[in-house]
Amino acid sequence: MIKDIKYFGIDISHLVFDITDSNGNYHQFKNNSSGFKKFVKLLNQQSHCVMEATGYYHYQLAYFLLESGIKVSVENPLAVKRFIQMKLSKIKTDKSDSKLICEYAQKVDLKLWKGNTKDEMECLQITRALSVYTKQSTMLKNKLHGEAVLGEPSKAVVRSLKRSLKQLTKEMKTLEDKLLVLVKQSHQDLLTRLKTIPGIGPKTSIMLVVLTGGFDRFTSAAELCSYAGLTPVIRQSGSSVKGRPRISKIGNQKLRNLLFMCSFNACKYNKACRDLYERIVAKGKSKKLALIAVCNKLLKQAFAIAKSGLIYDKEYKSTLVRNK
């Protein structure tokens, strides 16, 4: 807790947001521009607003406060939930949650939320839409396969499914082209350098840039690996509890899945990754564990390239060379 800072714990829902400040004062406002304007009248340069990342509900308020020059922190809901559980509170209301979020803000080191640019927001929206379309495309392909297995499928059904799949493919191509244009506008050089890493193709390079914000939000490779949920969690207590080390999986699932798919090619074409994989398997460890280690290696290579202005070079000891 920093002296002279007045904290505001905010619990947000679809229609309203509840607020409790560090003096114990409680307020409730509508979750719209009118409510935002009324709330900001309570604030000054010493105010620090803290809220959970609640899907889509927190975005408008967070950006409004940011544009108004107010300090904002958007915290991991799991961290806040654990704090509330530690308080052993038997009351669960929006008002009590805002009070506990305010208490949380006074006990932990908060990171200021910077938000995303307009282009970054559009890239993330396109990525989410592509994820939905990819799942729908897989469902349609599976359905077509299922109809073919019947032996005498309905021609009308098959035609309908094929039309839907064709239209979906067209929409995906349009969004992918738009995404490429947006990423090239701000990260053309980074995109080119990432593609020099064996095992990381053009589409993966684009997704890495989008999902990491061009790597600008991370100060270390370890922080980035933690964000992807690839850091190991060790369960050990005394002499009786010795759980198998596992990755945390508390992080960006999309980024984690993307790297896992890349790890197979990386084991074939990326010397550093292949050597790491073979070394782990030779020790009797599982192949899945070795692939996860390769995911970490790939992410660290990408981070090094992003931060140093270097490109991949398999002959160089550190796998990087100055980009001239």
PDB file of C-alpha atoms in Angstrom:
ATOM      1  CA  MET A   1       0.000   0.000   0.000  1.00  0.00           C
ATOM      2  CA  ILE A   2       1.304   3.456  -0.942  1.00  0.00           C
ATOM      3  CA  LYS A   3       0.650   6.412   1.335  1.00  0.00           C
ATOM      4  CA  ASP A   4      -1.708   9.158   0.100  1.00  0.00           C
ATOM      5  CA  ILE A   5      -3.203   6.802  -2.512  1.00  0.00           C
ATOM      6  CA  LYS A   6      -6.943   6.265  -2.240  1.00  0.00           C
ATOM      7  CA  TYR A   7      -7.942   2.838  -3.532  1.00  0.00           C
ATOM      8  CA  PHE A   8     -11.282   2.002  -5.126  1.00  0.00           C
ATOM      9  CA  GLY A   9     -12.287  -1.667  -5.302  1.00  0.00           C
ATOM     10  CA  ILE A  10     -14.674  -2.228  -8.208  1.00  0.00           C
ATOM     11  CA  ASP A  11     -16.914  -5.246  -8.773  1.00  0.00           C
ATOM     12  CA  ILE A  12     -18.424  -5.155 -12.270  1.00  0.00           C
ATOM     13  CA  SER A  13     -21.464  -6.909 -13.691  1.00  0.00           C
ATOM     14  CA  HIS A  14     -23.361  -6.502 -16.953  1.00  0.00           C
ATOM     15  CA  LEU A  15     -25.642  -3.664 -15.812  1.00  0.00           C
ATOM     16  CA  VAL A  16     -23.955  -2.038 -12.802  1.00  0.00           C
ATOM     17  CA  PHE A  17     -20.627  -1.748 -10.982  1.00  0.00           C
ATOM     18  CA  ASP A  18     -20.213  -1.586  -7.200  1.00  0.00           C
ATOM     19  CA  ILE A  19     -17.436   0.439  -5.574  1.00  0.00           C
ATOM     20  CA  THR A  20     -15.913   0.560  -2.103  1.00  0.00           C
ATOM     21  CA  ASP A  21     -13.049   2.960  -1.393  1.00  0.00           C
ATOM     22  CA  SER A  22     -10.277   2.665   1.209  1.00  0.00           C
ATOM     23  CA  ASN A  23     -12.293   4.855   3.573  1.00  0.00           C
ATOM     24  CA  GLY A  24     -15.150   2.342   3.515  1.00  0.00           C
ATOM     25  CA  ASN A  25     -17.511   4.455   1.393  1.00  0.00           C
ATOM     26  CA  TYR A  26     -19.802   2.450  -0.918  1.00  0.00           C
ATOM     27  CA  HIS A  27     -21.335   3.482  -4.249  1.00  0.00           C
ATOM     28  CA  GLN A  28     -23.130   1.831  -7.143  1.00  0.00           C
ATOM     29  CA  PHE A  29     -23.352   3.138 -10.712  1.00  0.00           C
ATOM     30  CA  LYS A  30     -24.759   1.921 -14.006  1.00  0.00           C
ATOM     31  CA  ASN A  31     -22.239   0.205 -16.266  1.00  0.00           C
ATOM     32  CA  ASN A  32     -22.545   2.771 -19.067  1.00  0.00           C
ATOM     33  CA  SER A  33     -21.113   6.159 -20.030  1.00  0.00           C
ATOM     34  CA  SER A  34     -23.533   7.985 -17.729  1.00  0.00           C
ATOM     35  CA  GLY A  35     -22.414   5.906 -14.755  1.00  0.00           C
ATOM     36  CA  PHE A  36     -18.744   6.349 -15.704  1.00  0.00           C
ATOM     37  CA  LYS A  37     -19.091  10.156 -15.693  1.00  0.00           C
ATOM     38  CA  LYS A  38     -20.745  10.135 -12.268  1.00  0.00           C
ATOM     39  CA  PHE A  39     -18.057   7.846 -10.844  1.00  0.00           C
ATOM     40  CA  VAL A  40     -15.109   9.867 -12.164  1.00  0.00           C
ATOM     41  CA  LYS A  41     -16.348  12.892 -10.193  1.00  0.00           C
ATOM     42  CA  LEU A  42     -15.304  11.028  -7.027  1.00  0.00           C
ATOM     43  CA  LEU A  43     -11.747  10.609  -8.288  1.00  0.00           C
ATOM     44  CA  ASN A  44      -8.562  12.664  -8.468  1.00  0.00           C
ATOM     45  CA  GLN A  45      -4.890  12.163  -9.344  1.00  0.00           C
ATOM     46  CA  GLN A  46      -4.334  10.219  -6.095  1.00  0.00           C
ATOM     47  CA  SER A  47      -7.055   7.676  -6.910  1.00  0.00           C
ATOM     48  CA  HIS A  48      -6.212   4.120  -7.933  1.00  0.00           C
ATOM     49  CA  CYS A  49      -9.046   1.949  -9.280  1.00  0.00           C
ATOM     50  CA  VAL A  50      -8.746  -1.828  -9.053  1.00  0.00           C
ATOM     51  CA  MET A  51     -11.005  -4.362 -10.765  1.00  0.00           C
ATOM     52  CA  GLU A  52     -10.980  -7.960 -11.949  1.00  0.00           C
ATOM     53  CA  ALA A  53     -10.664  -8.992 -15.588  1.00  0.00           C
ATOM     54  CA  THR A  54     -14.303  -9.988 -16.079  1.00  0.00           C
ATOM     55  CA  GLY A  55     -14.546 -11.106 -19.685  1.00  0.00           C
ATOM     56  CA  TYR A  56     -15.870  -8.102 -21.603  1.00  0.00           C
ATOM     57  CA  TYR A  57     -17.669  -6.187 -18.845  1.00  0.00           C
ATOM     58  CA  HIS A  58     -14.668  -4.293 -17.456  1.00  0.00           C
ATOM     59  CA  TYR A  59     -13.251  -2.965 -20.718  1.00  0.00           C
ATOM     60  CA  GLN A  60     -15.357   0.164 -21.221  1.00  0.00           C
ATOM     61  CA  LEU A  61     -14.899   1.407 -17.650  1.00  0.00           C
ATOM     62  CA  ALA A  62     -11.161   0.606 -17.649  1.00  0.00           C
ATOM     63  CA  TYR A  63     -10.576   2.540 -20.881  1.00  0.00           C
ATOM     64  CA  PHE A  64     -12.743   5.442 -19.693  1.00  0.00           C
ATOM     65  CA  LEU A  65     -10.680   5.746 -16.493  1.00  0.00           C
ATOM     66  CA  LEU A  66      -7.414   5.432 -18.427  1.00  0.00           C
ATOM     67  CA  GLU A  67      -8.434   8.212 -20.802  1.00  0.00           C
ATOM     68  CA  SER A  68      -9.435  10.337 -17.784  1.00  0.00           C
ATOM     69  CA  GLY A  69      -5.907  10.080 -16.392  1.00  0.00           C
ATOM     70  CA  ILE A  70      -6.827   7.758 -13.494  1.00  0.00           C
ATOM     71  CA  LYS A  71      -4.559   4.912 -12.374  1.00  0.00           C
ATOM     72  CA  VAL A  72      -6.146   1.562 -13.197  1.00  0.00           C
ATOM     73  CA  SER A  73      -5.186  -2.021 -12.346  1.00  0.00           C
ATOM     74  CA  VAL A  74      -6.988  -4.974 -13.909  1.00  0.00           C
ATOM     75  CA  GLU A  75      -6.173  -8.016 -11.796  1.00  0.00           C
ATOM     76  CA  ASN A  76      -6.276 -11.751 -12.427  1.00  0.00           C
ATOM     77  CA  PRO A  77      -9.645 -13.017 -11.061  1.00  0.00           C
ATOM     78  CA  LEU A  78      -7.916 -16.098  -9.637  1.00  0.00           C
ATOM     79  CA  ALA A  79      -5.560 -13.958  -7.513  1.00  0.00           C
ATOM     80  CA  VAL A  80      -8.501 -11.951  -6.157  1.00  0.00           C
ATOM     81  CA  LYS A  81     -10.528 -15.125  -5.545  1.00  0.00           C
ATOM     82  CA  ARG A  82      -7.683 -16.678  -3.538  1.00  0.00           C
ATOM     83  CA  PHE A  83      -7.401 -13.502  -1.448  1.00  0.00           C
ATOM     84  CA  ILE A  84     -11.148 -13.539  -0.735  1.00  0.00           C
ATOM     85  CA  GLN A  85     -10.971 -17.211   0.251  1.00  0.00           C
ATOM     86  CA  MET A  86      -8.171 -16.418   2.693  1.00  0.00           C
ATOM     87  CA  LYS A  87     -10.430 -13.861   4.376  1.00  0.00           C
ATOM     88  CA  LEU A  88     -12.907 -16.705   5.135  1.00  0.00           C
ATOM     89  CA  SER A  89     -15.795 -14.403   4.294  1.00  0.00           C
ATOM     90  CA  LYS A  90     -19.242 -15.993   4.581  1.00  0.00           C
ATOM     91  CA  ILE A  91     -20.953 -13.165   2.705  1.00  0.00           C
ATOM     92  CA  LYS A  92     -20.921 -13.152  -1.122  1.00  0.00           C
ATOM     93  CA  THR A  93     -22.503 -10.036  -2.622  1.00  0.00           C
ATOM     94  CA  ASP A  94     -21.363  -7.437  -5.140  1.00  0.00           C
ATOM     95  CA  LYS A  95     -20.975  -4.947  -2.292  1.00  0.00           C
ATOM     96  CA  SER A  96     -18.854  -7.319  -0.186  1.00  0.00           C
ATOM     97  CA  ASP A  97     -16.754  -8.246  -3.238  1.00  0.00           C
ATOM     98  CA  SER A  98     -15.950  -4.593  -3.980  1.00  0.00           C
ATOM     99  CA  LYS A  99     -14.878  -4.141  -0.346  1.00  0.00           C
ATOM    100  CA  LEU A 100     -12.609  -7.199  -0.493  1.00  0.00           C
ATOM    101  CA  ILE A 101     -11.129  -6.073  -3.842  1.00  0.00           C
ATOM    102  CA  CYS A 102     -10.290  -2.750  -2.160  1.00  0.00           C
ATOM    103  CA  GLU A 103      -8.591  -4.630   0.703  1.00  0.00           C
ATOM    104  CA  TYR A 104      -6.726  -6.740  -1.852  1.00  0.00           C
ATOM    105  CA  ALA A 105      -5.498  -3.550  -3.565  1.00  0.00           C
ATOM    106  CA  GLN A 106      -4.011  -2.308  -0.289  1.00  0.00           C
ATOM    107  CA  LYS A 107      -2.104  -5.541   0.387  1.00  0.00           C
ATOM    108  CA  VAL A 108      -0.450  -6.420  -2.936  1.00  0.00           C
ATOM    109  CA  ASP A 109       1.906  -4.795  -5.440  1.00  0.00           C
ATOM    110  CA  LEU A 110      -0.319  -3.628  -8.249  1.00  0.00           C
ATOM    111  CA  LYS A 111       0.684  -3.276 -11.895  1.00  0.00           C
ATOM    112  CA  LEU A 112      -0.797  -0.380 -13.809  1.00  0.00           C
ATOM    113  CA  TRP A 113      -3.030  -1.411 -16.682  1.00  0.00           C
ATOM    114  CA  LYS A 114      -2.066   0.202 -19.992  1.00  0.00           C
ATOM    115  CA  GLY A 115      -4.770  -1.176 -22.245  1.00  0.00           C
ATOM    116  CA  ASN A 116      -4.359  -1.832 -25.967  1.00  0.00           C
ATOM    117  CA  THR A 117      -4.263   0.410 -29.009  1.00  0.00           C
ATOM    118  CA  LYS A 118      -7.197   0.429 -31.428  1.00  0.00           C
ATOM    119  CA  ASP A 119      -5.297  -1.839 -33.849  1.00  0.00           C
ATOM    120  CA  GLU A 120      -4.318  -4.249 -31.053  1.00  0.00           C
ATOM    121  CA  MET A 121      -7.942  -4.497 -29.950  1.00  0.00           C
ATOM    122  CA  GLU A 122      -9.058  -5.234 -33.513  1.00  0.00           C
ATOM    123  CA  CYS A 123      -6.351  -7.898 -33.872  1.00  0.00           C
ATOM    124  CA  LEU A 124      -7.525  -9.611 -30.686  1.00  0.00           C
ATOM    125  CA  GLN A 125     -11.148  -9.480 -31.855  1.00  0.00           C
ATOM    126  CA  ILE A 126     -10.188 -10.991 -35.216  1.00  0.00           C
ATOM    127  CA  THR A 127      -8.221 -13.720 -33.418  1.00  0.00           C
ATOM    128  CA  ARG A 128     -11.232 -14.619 -31.264  1.00  0.00           C
ATOM    129  CA  ALA A 129     -13.524 -14.678 -34.313  1.00  0.00           C
ATOM    130  CA  LEU A 130     -11.075 -16.932 -36.179  1.00  0.00           C
ATOM    131  CA  SER A 131     -11.010 -19.279 -33.194  1.00  0.00           C
ATOM    132  CA  VAL A 132     -14.817 -19.588 -33.328  1.00  0.00           C
ATOM    133  CA  TYR A 133     -14.798 -20.100 -37.103  1.00  0.00           C
ATOM    134  CA  THR A 134     -12.084 -22.762 -36.853  1.00  0.00           C
ATOM    135  CA  LYS A 135     -14.217 -24.771 -34.406  1.00  0.00           C
ATOM    136  CA  GLN A 136     -17.260 -24.390 -36.649  1.00  0.00           C
ATOM    137  CA  SER A 137     -15.237 -25.483 -39.675  1.00  0.00           C
ATOM    138  CA  THR A 138     -14.085 -28.621 -37.844  1.00  0.00           C
ATOM    139  CA  MET A 139     -17.681 -29.403 -36.848  1.00  0.00           C
ATOM    140  CA  LEU A 140     -18.878 -29.063 -40.440  1.00  0.00           C
ATOM    141  CA  LYS A 141     -16.066 -31.294 -41.744  1.00  0.00           C
ATOM    142  CA  ASN A 142     -16.870 -33.913 -39.114  1.00  0.00           C
ATOM    143  CA  LYS A 143     -20.547 -33.730 -40.034  1.00  0.00           C
ATOM    144  CA  LEU A 144     -19.748 -34.208 -43.727  1.00  0.00           C
ATOM    145  CA  HIS A 145     -17.618 -37.221 -42.833  1.00  0.00           C
ATOM    146  CA  GLY A 146     -20.443 -38.593 -40.705  1.00  0.00           C
ATOM    147  CA  GLU A 147     -22.967 -38.206 -43.523  1.00  0.00           C
ATOM    148  CA  ALA A 148     -20.623 -39.968 -45.959  1.00  0.00           C
ATOM    149  CA  VAL A 149     -20.329 -42.931 -43.560  1.00  0.00           C
ATOM    150  CA  LEU A 150     -24.104 -43.439 -43.788  1.00  0.00           C
ATOM    151  CA  GLY A 151     -23.628 -44.747 -47.326  1.00  0.00           C
ATOM    152  CA  GLU A 152     -26.623 -42.904 -48.784  1.00  0.00           C
ATOM    153  CA  PRO A 153     -26.404 -39.358 -47.378  1.00  0.00           C
ATOM    154  CA  SER A 154     -29.066 -36.763 -48.135  1.00  0.00           C
ATOM    155  CA  LYS A 155     -27.922 -34.741 -51.133  1.00  0.00           C
ATOM    156  CA  ALA A 156     -29.696 -31.665 -49.777  1.00  0.00           C
ATOM    157  CA  VAL A 157     -27.872 -31.958 -46.425  1.00  0.00           C
ATOM    158  CA  VAL A 158     -24.485 -32.501 -48.067  1.00  0.00           C
ATOM    159  CA  ARG A 159     -24.982 -29.507 -50.389  1.00  0.00           C
ATOM    160  CA  SER A 160     -26.019 -27.346 -47.438  1.00  0.00           C
ATOM    161  CA  LEU A 161     -23.012 -28.393 -45.387  1.00  0.00           C
ATOM    162  CA  LYS A 162     -20.623 -27.762 -48.281  1.00  0.00           C
ATOM    163  CA  ARG A 163     -22.130 -24.293 -48.887  1.00  0.00           C
ATOM    164  CA  SER A 164     -21.718 -23.433 -45.213  1.00  0.00           C
ATOM    165  CA  LEU A 165     -18.137 -24.693 -45.183  1.00  0.00           C
ATOM    166  CA  LYS A 166     -17.294 -22.728 -48.339  1.00  0.00           C
ATOM    167  CA  GLN A 167     -18.749 -19.526 -46.884  1.00  0.00           C
ATOM    168  CA  LEU A 168     -16.936 -20.089 -43.583  1.00  0.00           C
ATOM    169  CA  THR A 169     -13.623 -20.621 -45.403  1.00  0.00           C
ATOM    170  CA  LYS A 170     -14.187 -17.376 -47.313  1.00  0.00           C
ATOM    171  CA  GLU A 171     -14.875 -15.442 -44.085  1.00  0.00           C
ATOM    172  CA  MET A 172     -11.761 -16.887 -42.439  1.00  0.00           C
ATOM    173  CA  LYS A 173      -9.607 -15.887 -45.428  1.00  0.00           C
ATOM    174  CA  THR A 174     -10.967 -12.323 -45.285  1.00  0.00           C
ATOM    175  CA  LEU A 175     -10.191 -12.017 -41.566  1.00  0.00           C
ATOM    176  CA  GLU A 176      -6.735 -13.592 -41.925  1.00  0.00           C
ATOM    177  CA  ASP A 177      -5.854 -11.092 -44.673  1.00  0.00           C
ATOM    178  CA  LYS A 178      -7.054  -8.199 -42.516  1.00  0.00           C
ATOM    179  CA  LEU A 179      -5.069  -9.506 -39.532  1.00  0.00           C
ATOM    180  CA  LEU A 180      -1.896  -9.737 -41.631  1.00  0.00           C
ATOM    181  CA  VAL A 181      -2.304  -6.121 -42.795  1.00  0.00           C
ATOM    182  CA  LEU A 182      -2.791  -4.854 -39.228  1.00  0.00           C
ATOM    183  CA  VAL A 183       0.203  -6.772 -37.843  1.00  0.00           C
ATOM    184  CA  LYS A 184       2.477  -5.684 -40.690  1.00  0.00           C
ATOM    185  CA  GLN A 185       1.594  -2.031 -40.077  1.00  0.00           C
ATOM    186  CA  SER A 186       3.131  -2.060 -36.602  1.00  0.00           C
ATOM    187  CA  HIS A 187       5.369  -5.151 -36.430  1.00  0.00           C
ATOM    188  CA  GLN A 188       6.680  -5.871 -39.942  1.00  0.00           C
ATOM    189  CA  ASP A 189      10.311  -6.246 -38.820  1.00  0.00           C
ATOM    190  CA  LEU A 190       9.421  -8.432 -35.824  1.00  0.00           C
ATOM    191  CA  LEU A 191       7.198 -10.609 -38.001  1.00  0.00           C
ATOM    192  CA  THR A 192      10.024 -11.159 -40.483  1.00  0.00           C
ATOM    193  CA  ARG A 193      12.502 -12.084 -37.748  1.00  0.00           C
ATOM    194  CA  LEU A 194      10.148 -14.498 -35.966  1.00  0.00           C
ATOM    195  CA  LYS A 195       9.663 -16.436 -39.203  1.00  0.00           C
ATOM    196  CA  THR A 196      13.401 -17.238 -39.224  1.00  0.00           C
ATOM    197  CA  ILE A 197      12.913 -19.588 -36.247  1.00  0.00           C
ATOM    198  CA  PRO A 198      12.625 -23.181 -37.555  1.00  0.00           C
ATOM    199  CA  GLY A 199       9.278 -24.596 -36.449  1.00  0.00           C
ATOM    200  CA  ILE A 200       7.482 -21.243 -36.458  1.00  0.00           C
ATOM    201  CA  GLY A 201       5.604 -20.512 -39.660  1.00  0.00           C
ATOM    202  CA  PRO A 202       3.929 -17.335 -40.998  1.00  0.00           C
ATOM    203  CA  LYS A 203       0.558 -17.873 -39.255  1.00  0.00           C
ATOM    204  CA  THR A 204       2.206 -18.755 -35.951  1.00  0.00           C
ATOM    205  CA  SER A 205       4.404 -15.651 -36.173  1.00  0.00           C
ATOM    206  CA  ILE A 206       1.317 -13.480 -36.601  1.00  0.00           C
ATOM    207  CA  MET A 207      -0.433 -15.111 -33.661  1.00  0.00           C
ATOM    208  CA  LEU A 208       2.651 -14.748 -31.443  1.00  0.00           C
ATOM    209  CA  VAL A 209       2.758 -11.017 -32.152  1.00  0.00           C
ATOM    210  CA  VAL A 210      -0.957 -10.575 -31.486  1.00  0.00           C
ATOM    211  CA  LEU A 211      -1.190 -12.716 -28.341  1.00  0.00           C
ATOM    212  CA  THR A 212       1.881 -11.146 -26.721  1.00  0.00           C
ATOM    213  CA  GLY A 213       1.213  -7.560 -27.778  1.00  0.00           C
ATOM    214  CA  GLY A 214       4.419  -7.567 -29.816  1.00  0.00           C
ATOM    215  CA  PHE A 215       6.240  -8.868 -26.703  1.00  0.00           C
ATOM    216  CA  ASP A 216       6.153  -5.311 -25.285  1.00  0.00           C
ATOM    217  CA  ARG A 217       4.241  -6.298 -22.137  1.00  0.00           C
ATOM    218  CA  PHE A 218       6.971  -8.659 -20.915  1.00  0.00           C
ATOM    219  CA  THR A 219      10.344  -7.877 -19.359  1.00  0.00           C
ATOM    220  CA  SER A 220      11.729 -11.422 -19.208  1.00  0.00           C
ATOM    221  CA  ALA A 221      11.345 -14.783 -20.934  1.00  0.00           C
ATOM    222  CA  ALA A 222      10.342 -16.352 -17.600  1.00  0.00           C
ATOM    223  CA  GLU A 223       7.479 -13.863 -17.274  1.00  0.00           C
ATOM    224  CA  LEU A 224       6.329 -14.709 -20.800  1.00  0.00           C
ATOM    225  CA  CYS A 225       6.462 -18.480 -20.139  1.00  0.00           C
ATOM    226  CA  SER A 226       4.432 -17.925 -16.966  1.00  0.00           C
ATOM    227  CA  TYR A 227       1.862 -15.939 -18.988  1.00  0.00           C
ATOM    228  CA  ALA A 228       1.559 -18.903 -21.364  1.00  0.00           C
ATOM    229  CA  GLY A 229       1.056 -21.306 -18.430  1.00  0.00           C
ATOM    230  CA  LEU A 230       4.180 -23.289 -19.307  1.00  0.00           C
ATOM    231  CA  THR A 231       6.007 -22.919 -15.992  1.00  0.00           C
ATOM    232  CA  PRO A 232       6.311 -26.083 -13.847  1.00  0.00           C
ATOM    233  CA  VAL A 233       4.369 -26.519 -10.618  1.00  0.00           C
ATOM    234  CA  ILE A 234       6.072 -28.777  -8.058  1.00  0.00           C
ATOM    235  CA  ARG A 235       3.967 -30.470  -5.369  1.00  0.00           C
ATOM    236  CA  GLN A 236       6.145 -31.678  -2.513  1.00  0.00           C
ATOM    237  CA  SER A 237       5.581 -31.709   1.242  1.00  0.00           C
ATOM    238  CA  GLY A 238       7.575 -33.691   3.780  1.00  0.00           C
ATOM    239  CA  SER A 239       8.369 -37.263   2.860  1.00  0.00           C
ATOM    240  CA  SER A 240       4.911 -38.476   1.869  1.00  0.00           C
ATOM    241  CA  VAL A 241       3.696 -35.937  -0.693  1.00  0.00           C
ATOM    242  CA  LYS A 242       5.800 -35.954  -3.846  1.00  0.00           C
ATOM    243  CA  GLY A 243       3.571 -35.125  -6.780  1.00  0.00           C
ATOM    244  CA  ARG A 244       4.779 -35.238 -10.365  1.00  0.00           C
ATOM    245  CA  PRO A 245       5.858 -31.814 -11.682  1.00  0.00           C
ATOM    246  CA  ARG A 246       3.265 -30.396 -14.074  1.00  0.00           C
ATOM    247  CA  ILE A 247       2.862 -27.170 -15.975  1.00  0.00           C
ATOM    248  CA  SER A 248       0.595 -24.639 -14.286  1.00  0.00           C
ATOM    249  CA  LYS A 249      -1.871 -24.231 -17.211  1.00  0.00           C
ATOM    250  CA  ILE A 250      -2.847 -20.950 -15.544  1.00  0.00           C
ATOM    251  CA  GLY A 251      -2.270 -18.622 -18.444  1.00  0.00           C
ATOM    252  CA  ASN A 252      -3.107 -17.960 -22.071  1.00  0.00           C
ATOM    253  CA  GLN A 253      -4.452 -21.278 -23.350  1.00  0.00           C
ATOM    254  CA  LYS A 254      -4.486 -20.129 -26.970  1.00  0.00           C
ATOM    255  CA  LEU A 255      -0.770 -19.296 -26.851  1.00  0.00           C
ATOM    256  CA  ARG A 256       0.024 -22.570 -25.065  1.00  0.00           C
ATOM    257  CA  ASN A 257      -1.875 -24.671 -27.622  1.00  0.00           C
ATOM    258  CA  LEU A 258      -0.238 -22.796 -30.489  1.00  0.00           C
ATOM    259  CA  LEU A 259       3.255 -23.531 -29.183  1.00  0.00           C
ATOM    260  CA  PHE A 260       2.434 -27.177 -28.528  1.00  0.00           C
ATOM    261  CA  MET A 261       1.408 -27.652 -32.170  1.00  0.00           C
ATOM    262  CA  CYS A 262       4.653 -25.958 -33.270  1.00  0.00           C
ATOM    263  CA  SER A 263       6.772 -28.167 -31.010  1.00  0.00           C
ATOM    264  CA  PHE A 264       6.409 -31.181 -33.340  1.00  0.00           C
ATOM    265  CA  ASN A 265       7.988 -29.369 -36.299  1.00  0.00           C
ATOM    266  CA  ALA A 266      10.534 -27.711 -34.017  1.00  0.00           C
ATOM    267  CA  CYS A 267      11.778 -31.159 -32.945  1.00  0.00           C
ATOM    268  CA  LYS A 268      12.500 -31.914 -36.606  1.00  0.00           C
ATOM    269  CA  TYR A 269      13.923 -28.663 -37.915  1.00  0.00           C
ATOM    270  CA  ASN A 270      15.104 -26.599 -34.916  1.00  0.00           C
ATOM    271  CA  LYS A 271      18.470 -27.964 -33.750  1.00  0.00           C
ATOM    272  CA  ALA A 272      18.316 -26.458 -30.252  1.00  0.00           C
ATOM    273  CA  CYS A 273      14.795 -27.833 -29.733  1.00  0.00           C
ATOM    274  CA  ARG A 274      15.679 -31.231 -31.190  1.00  0.00           C
ATOM    275  CA  ASP A 275      18.723 -31.568 -28.933  1.00  0.00           C
ATOM    276  CA  LEU A 276      16.643 -30.603 -25.897  1.00  0.00           C
ATOM    277  CA  TYR A 277      13.896 -33.086 -26.788  1.00  0.00           C
ATOM    278  CA  GLU A 278      16.343 -35.963 -27.320  1.00  0.00           C
ATOM    279  CA  ARG A 279      18.210 -35.165 -24.102  1.00  0.00           C
ATOM    280  CA  ILE A 280      15.027 -35.244 -22.006  1.00  0.00           C
ATOM    281  CA  VAL A 281      13.714 -38.448 -23.610  1.00  0.00           C
ATOM    282  CA  ALA A 282      17.133 -40.109 -23.133  1.00  0.00           C
ATOM    283  CA  LYS A 283      16.781 -39.493 -19.392  1.00  0.00           C
ATOM    284  CA  GLY A 284      13.628 -41.621 -19.380  1.00  0.00           C
ATOM    285  CA  LYS A 285      11.206 -38.712 -19.200  1.00  0.00           C
ATOM    286  CA  SER A 286       7.924 -38.777 -21.094  1.00  0.00           C
ATOM    287  CA  LYS A 287       7.710 -37.458 -24.660  1.00  0.00           C
ATOM    288  CA  LYS A 288       4.948 -35.062 -23.619  1.00  0.00           C
ATOM    289  CA  LEU A 289       7.206 -33.527 -20.970  1.00  0.00           C
ATOM    290  CA  ALA A 290       9.926 -33.164 -23.597  1.00  0.00           C
ATOM    291  CA  LEU A 291       7.498 -31.406 -25.972  1.00  0.00           C
ATOM    292  CA  ILE A 292       6.497 -28.973 -23.227  1.00  0.00           C
ATOM    293  CA  ALA A 293      10.187 -28.186 -22.698  1.00  0.00           C
ATOM    294  CA  VAL A 294      10.414 -27.527 -26.442  1.00  0.00           C
ATOM    295  CA  CYS A 295       7.451 -25.125 -26.153  1.00  0.00           C
ATOM    296  CA  ASN A 296       9.384 -23.217 -23.504  1.00  0.00           C
ATOM    297  CA  LYS A 297      12.487 -23.193 -25.703  1.00  0.00           C
ATOM    298  CA  LEU A 298      10.564 -21.857 -28.701  1.00  0.00           C
ATOM    299  CA  LEU A 299       8.978 -19.105 -26.626  1.00  0.00           C
ATOM    300  CA  LYS A 300      12.369 -18.103 -25.203  1.00  0.00           C
ATOM    301  CA  GLN A 301      13.862 -17.993 -28.700  1.00  0.00           C
ATOM    302  CA  ALA A 302      10.977 -15.807 -29.884  1.00  0.00           C
ATOM    303  CA  PHE A 303      11.387 -13.499 -26.873  1.00  0.00           C
ATOM    304  CA  ALA A 304      15.151 -13.172 -27.465  1.00  0.00           C
ATOM    305  CA  ILE A 305      14.592 -12.320 -31.120  1.00  0.00           C
ATOM    306  CA  ALA A 306      11.859  -9.802 -30.280  1.00  0.00           C
ATOM    307  CA  LYS A 307      13.938  -7.978 -27.673  1.00  0.00           C
ATOM    308  CA  SER A 308      17.366  -8.032 -29.319  1.00  0.00           C
ATOM    309  CA  GLY A 309      16.694  -7.248 -32.977  1.00  0.00           C
ATOM    310  CA  LEU A 310      18.419 -10.485 -33.981  1.00  0.00           C
ATOM    311  CA  ILE A 311      17.444 -13.289 -36.344  1.00  0.00           C
ATOM    312  CA  TYR A 312      17.822 -17.033 -35.907  1.00  0.00           C
ATOM    313  CA  ASP A 313      21.107 -18.648 -36.933  1.00  0.00           C
ATOM    314  CA  LYS A 314      21.526 -22.378 -36.288  1.00  0.00           C
ATOM    315  CA  GLU A 315      25.335 -22.115 -36.539  1.00  0.00           C
ATOM    316  CA  TYR A 316      25.622 -19.443 -33.881  1.00  0.00           C
ATOM    317  CA  LYS A 317      26.033 -20.656 -30.301  1.00  0.00           C
ATOM    318  CA  SER A 318      23.157 -18.615 -28.916  1.00  0.00           C
ATOM    319  CA  THR A 319      21.050 -19.387 -32.032  1.00  0.00           C
ATOM    320  CA  LEU A 320      20.880 -15.672 -32.851  1.00  0.00           C
ATOM    321  CA  VAL A 321      22.764 -13.289 -35.126  1.00  0.00           C
ATOM    322  CA  ARG A 322      22.612  -9.517 -35.584  1.00  0.00           C
ATOM    323  CA  ASN A 323      19.964  -8.506 -38.117  1.00  0.00           C
ATOM    324  CA  LYS A 324      21.792  -6.321 -40.612  1.00  0.00           C
TER     325      LYS A 324
END
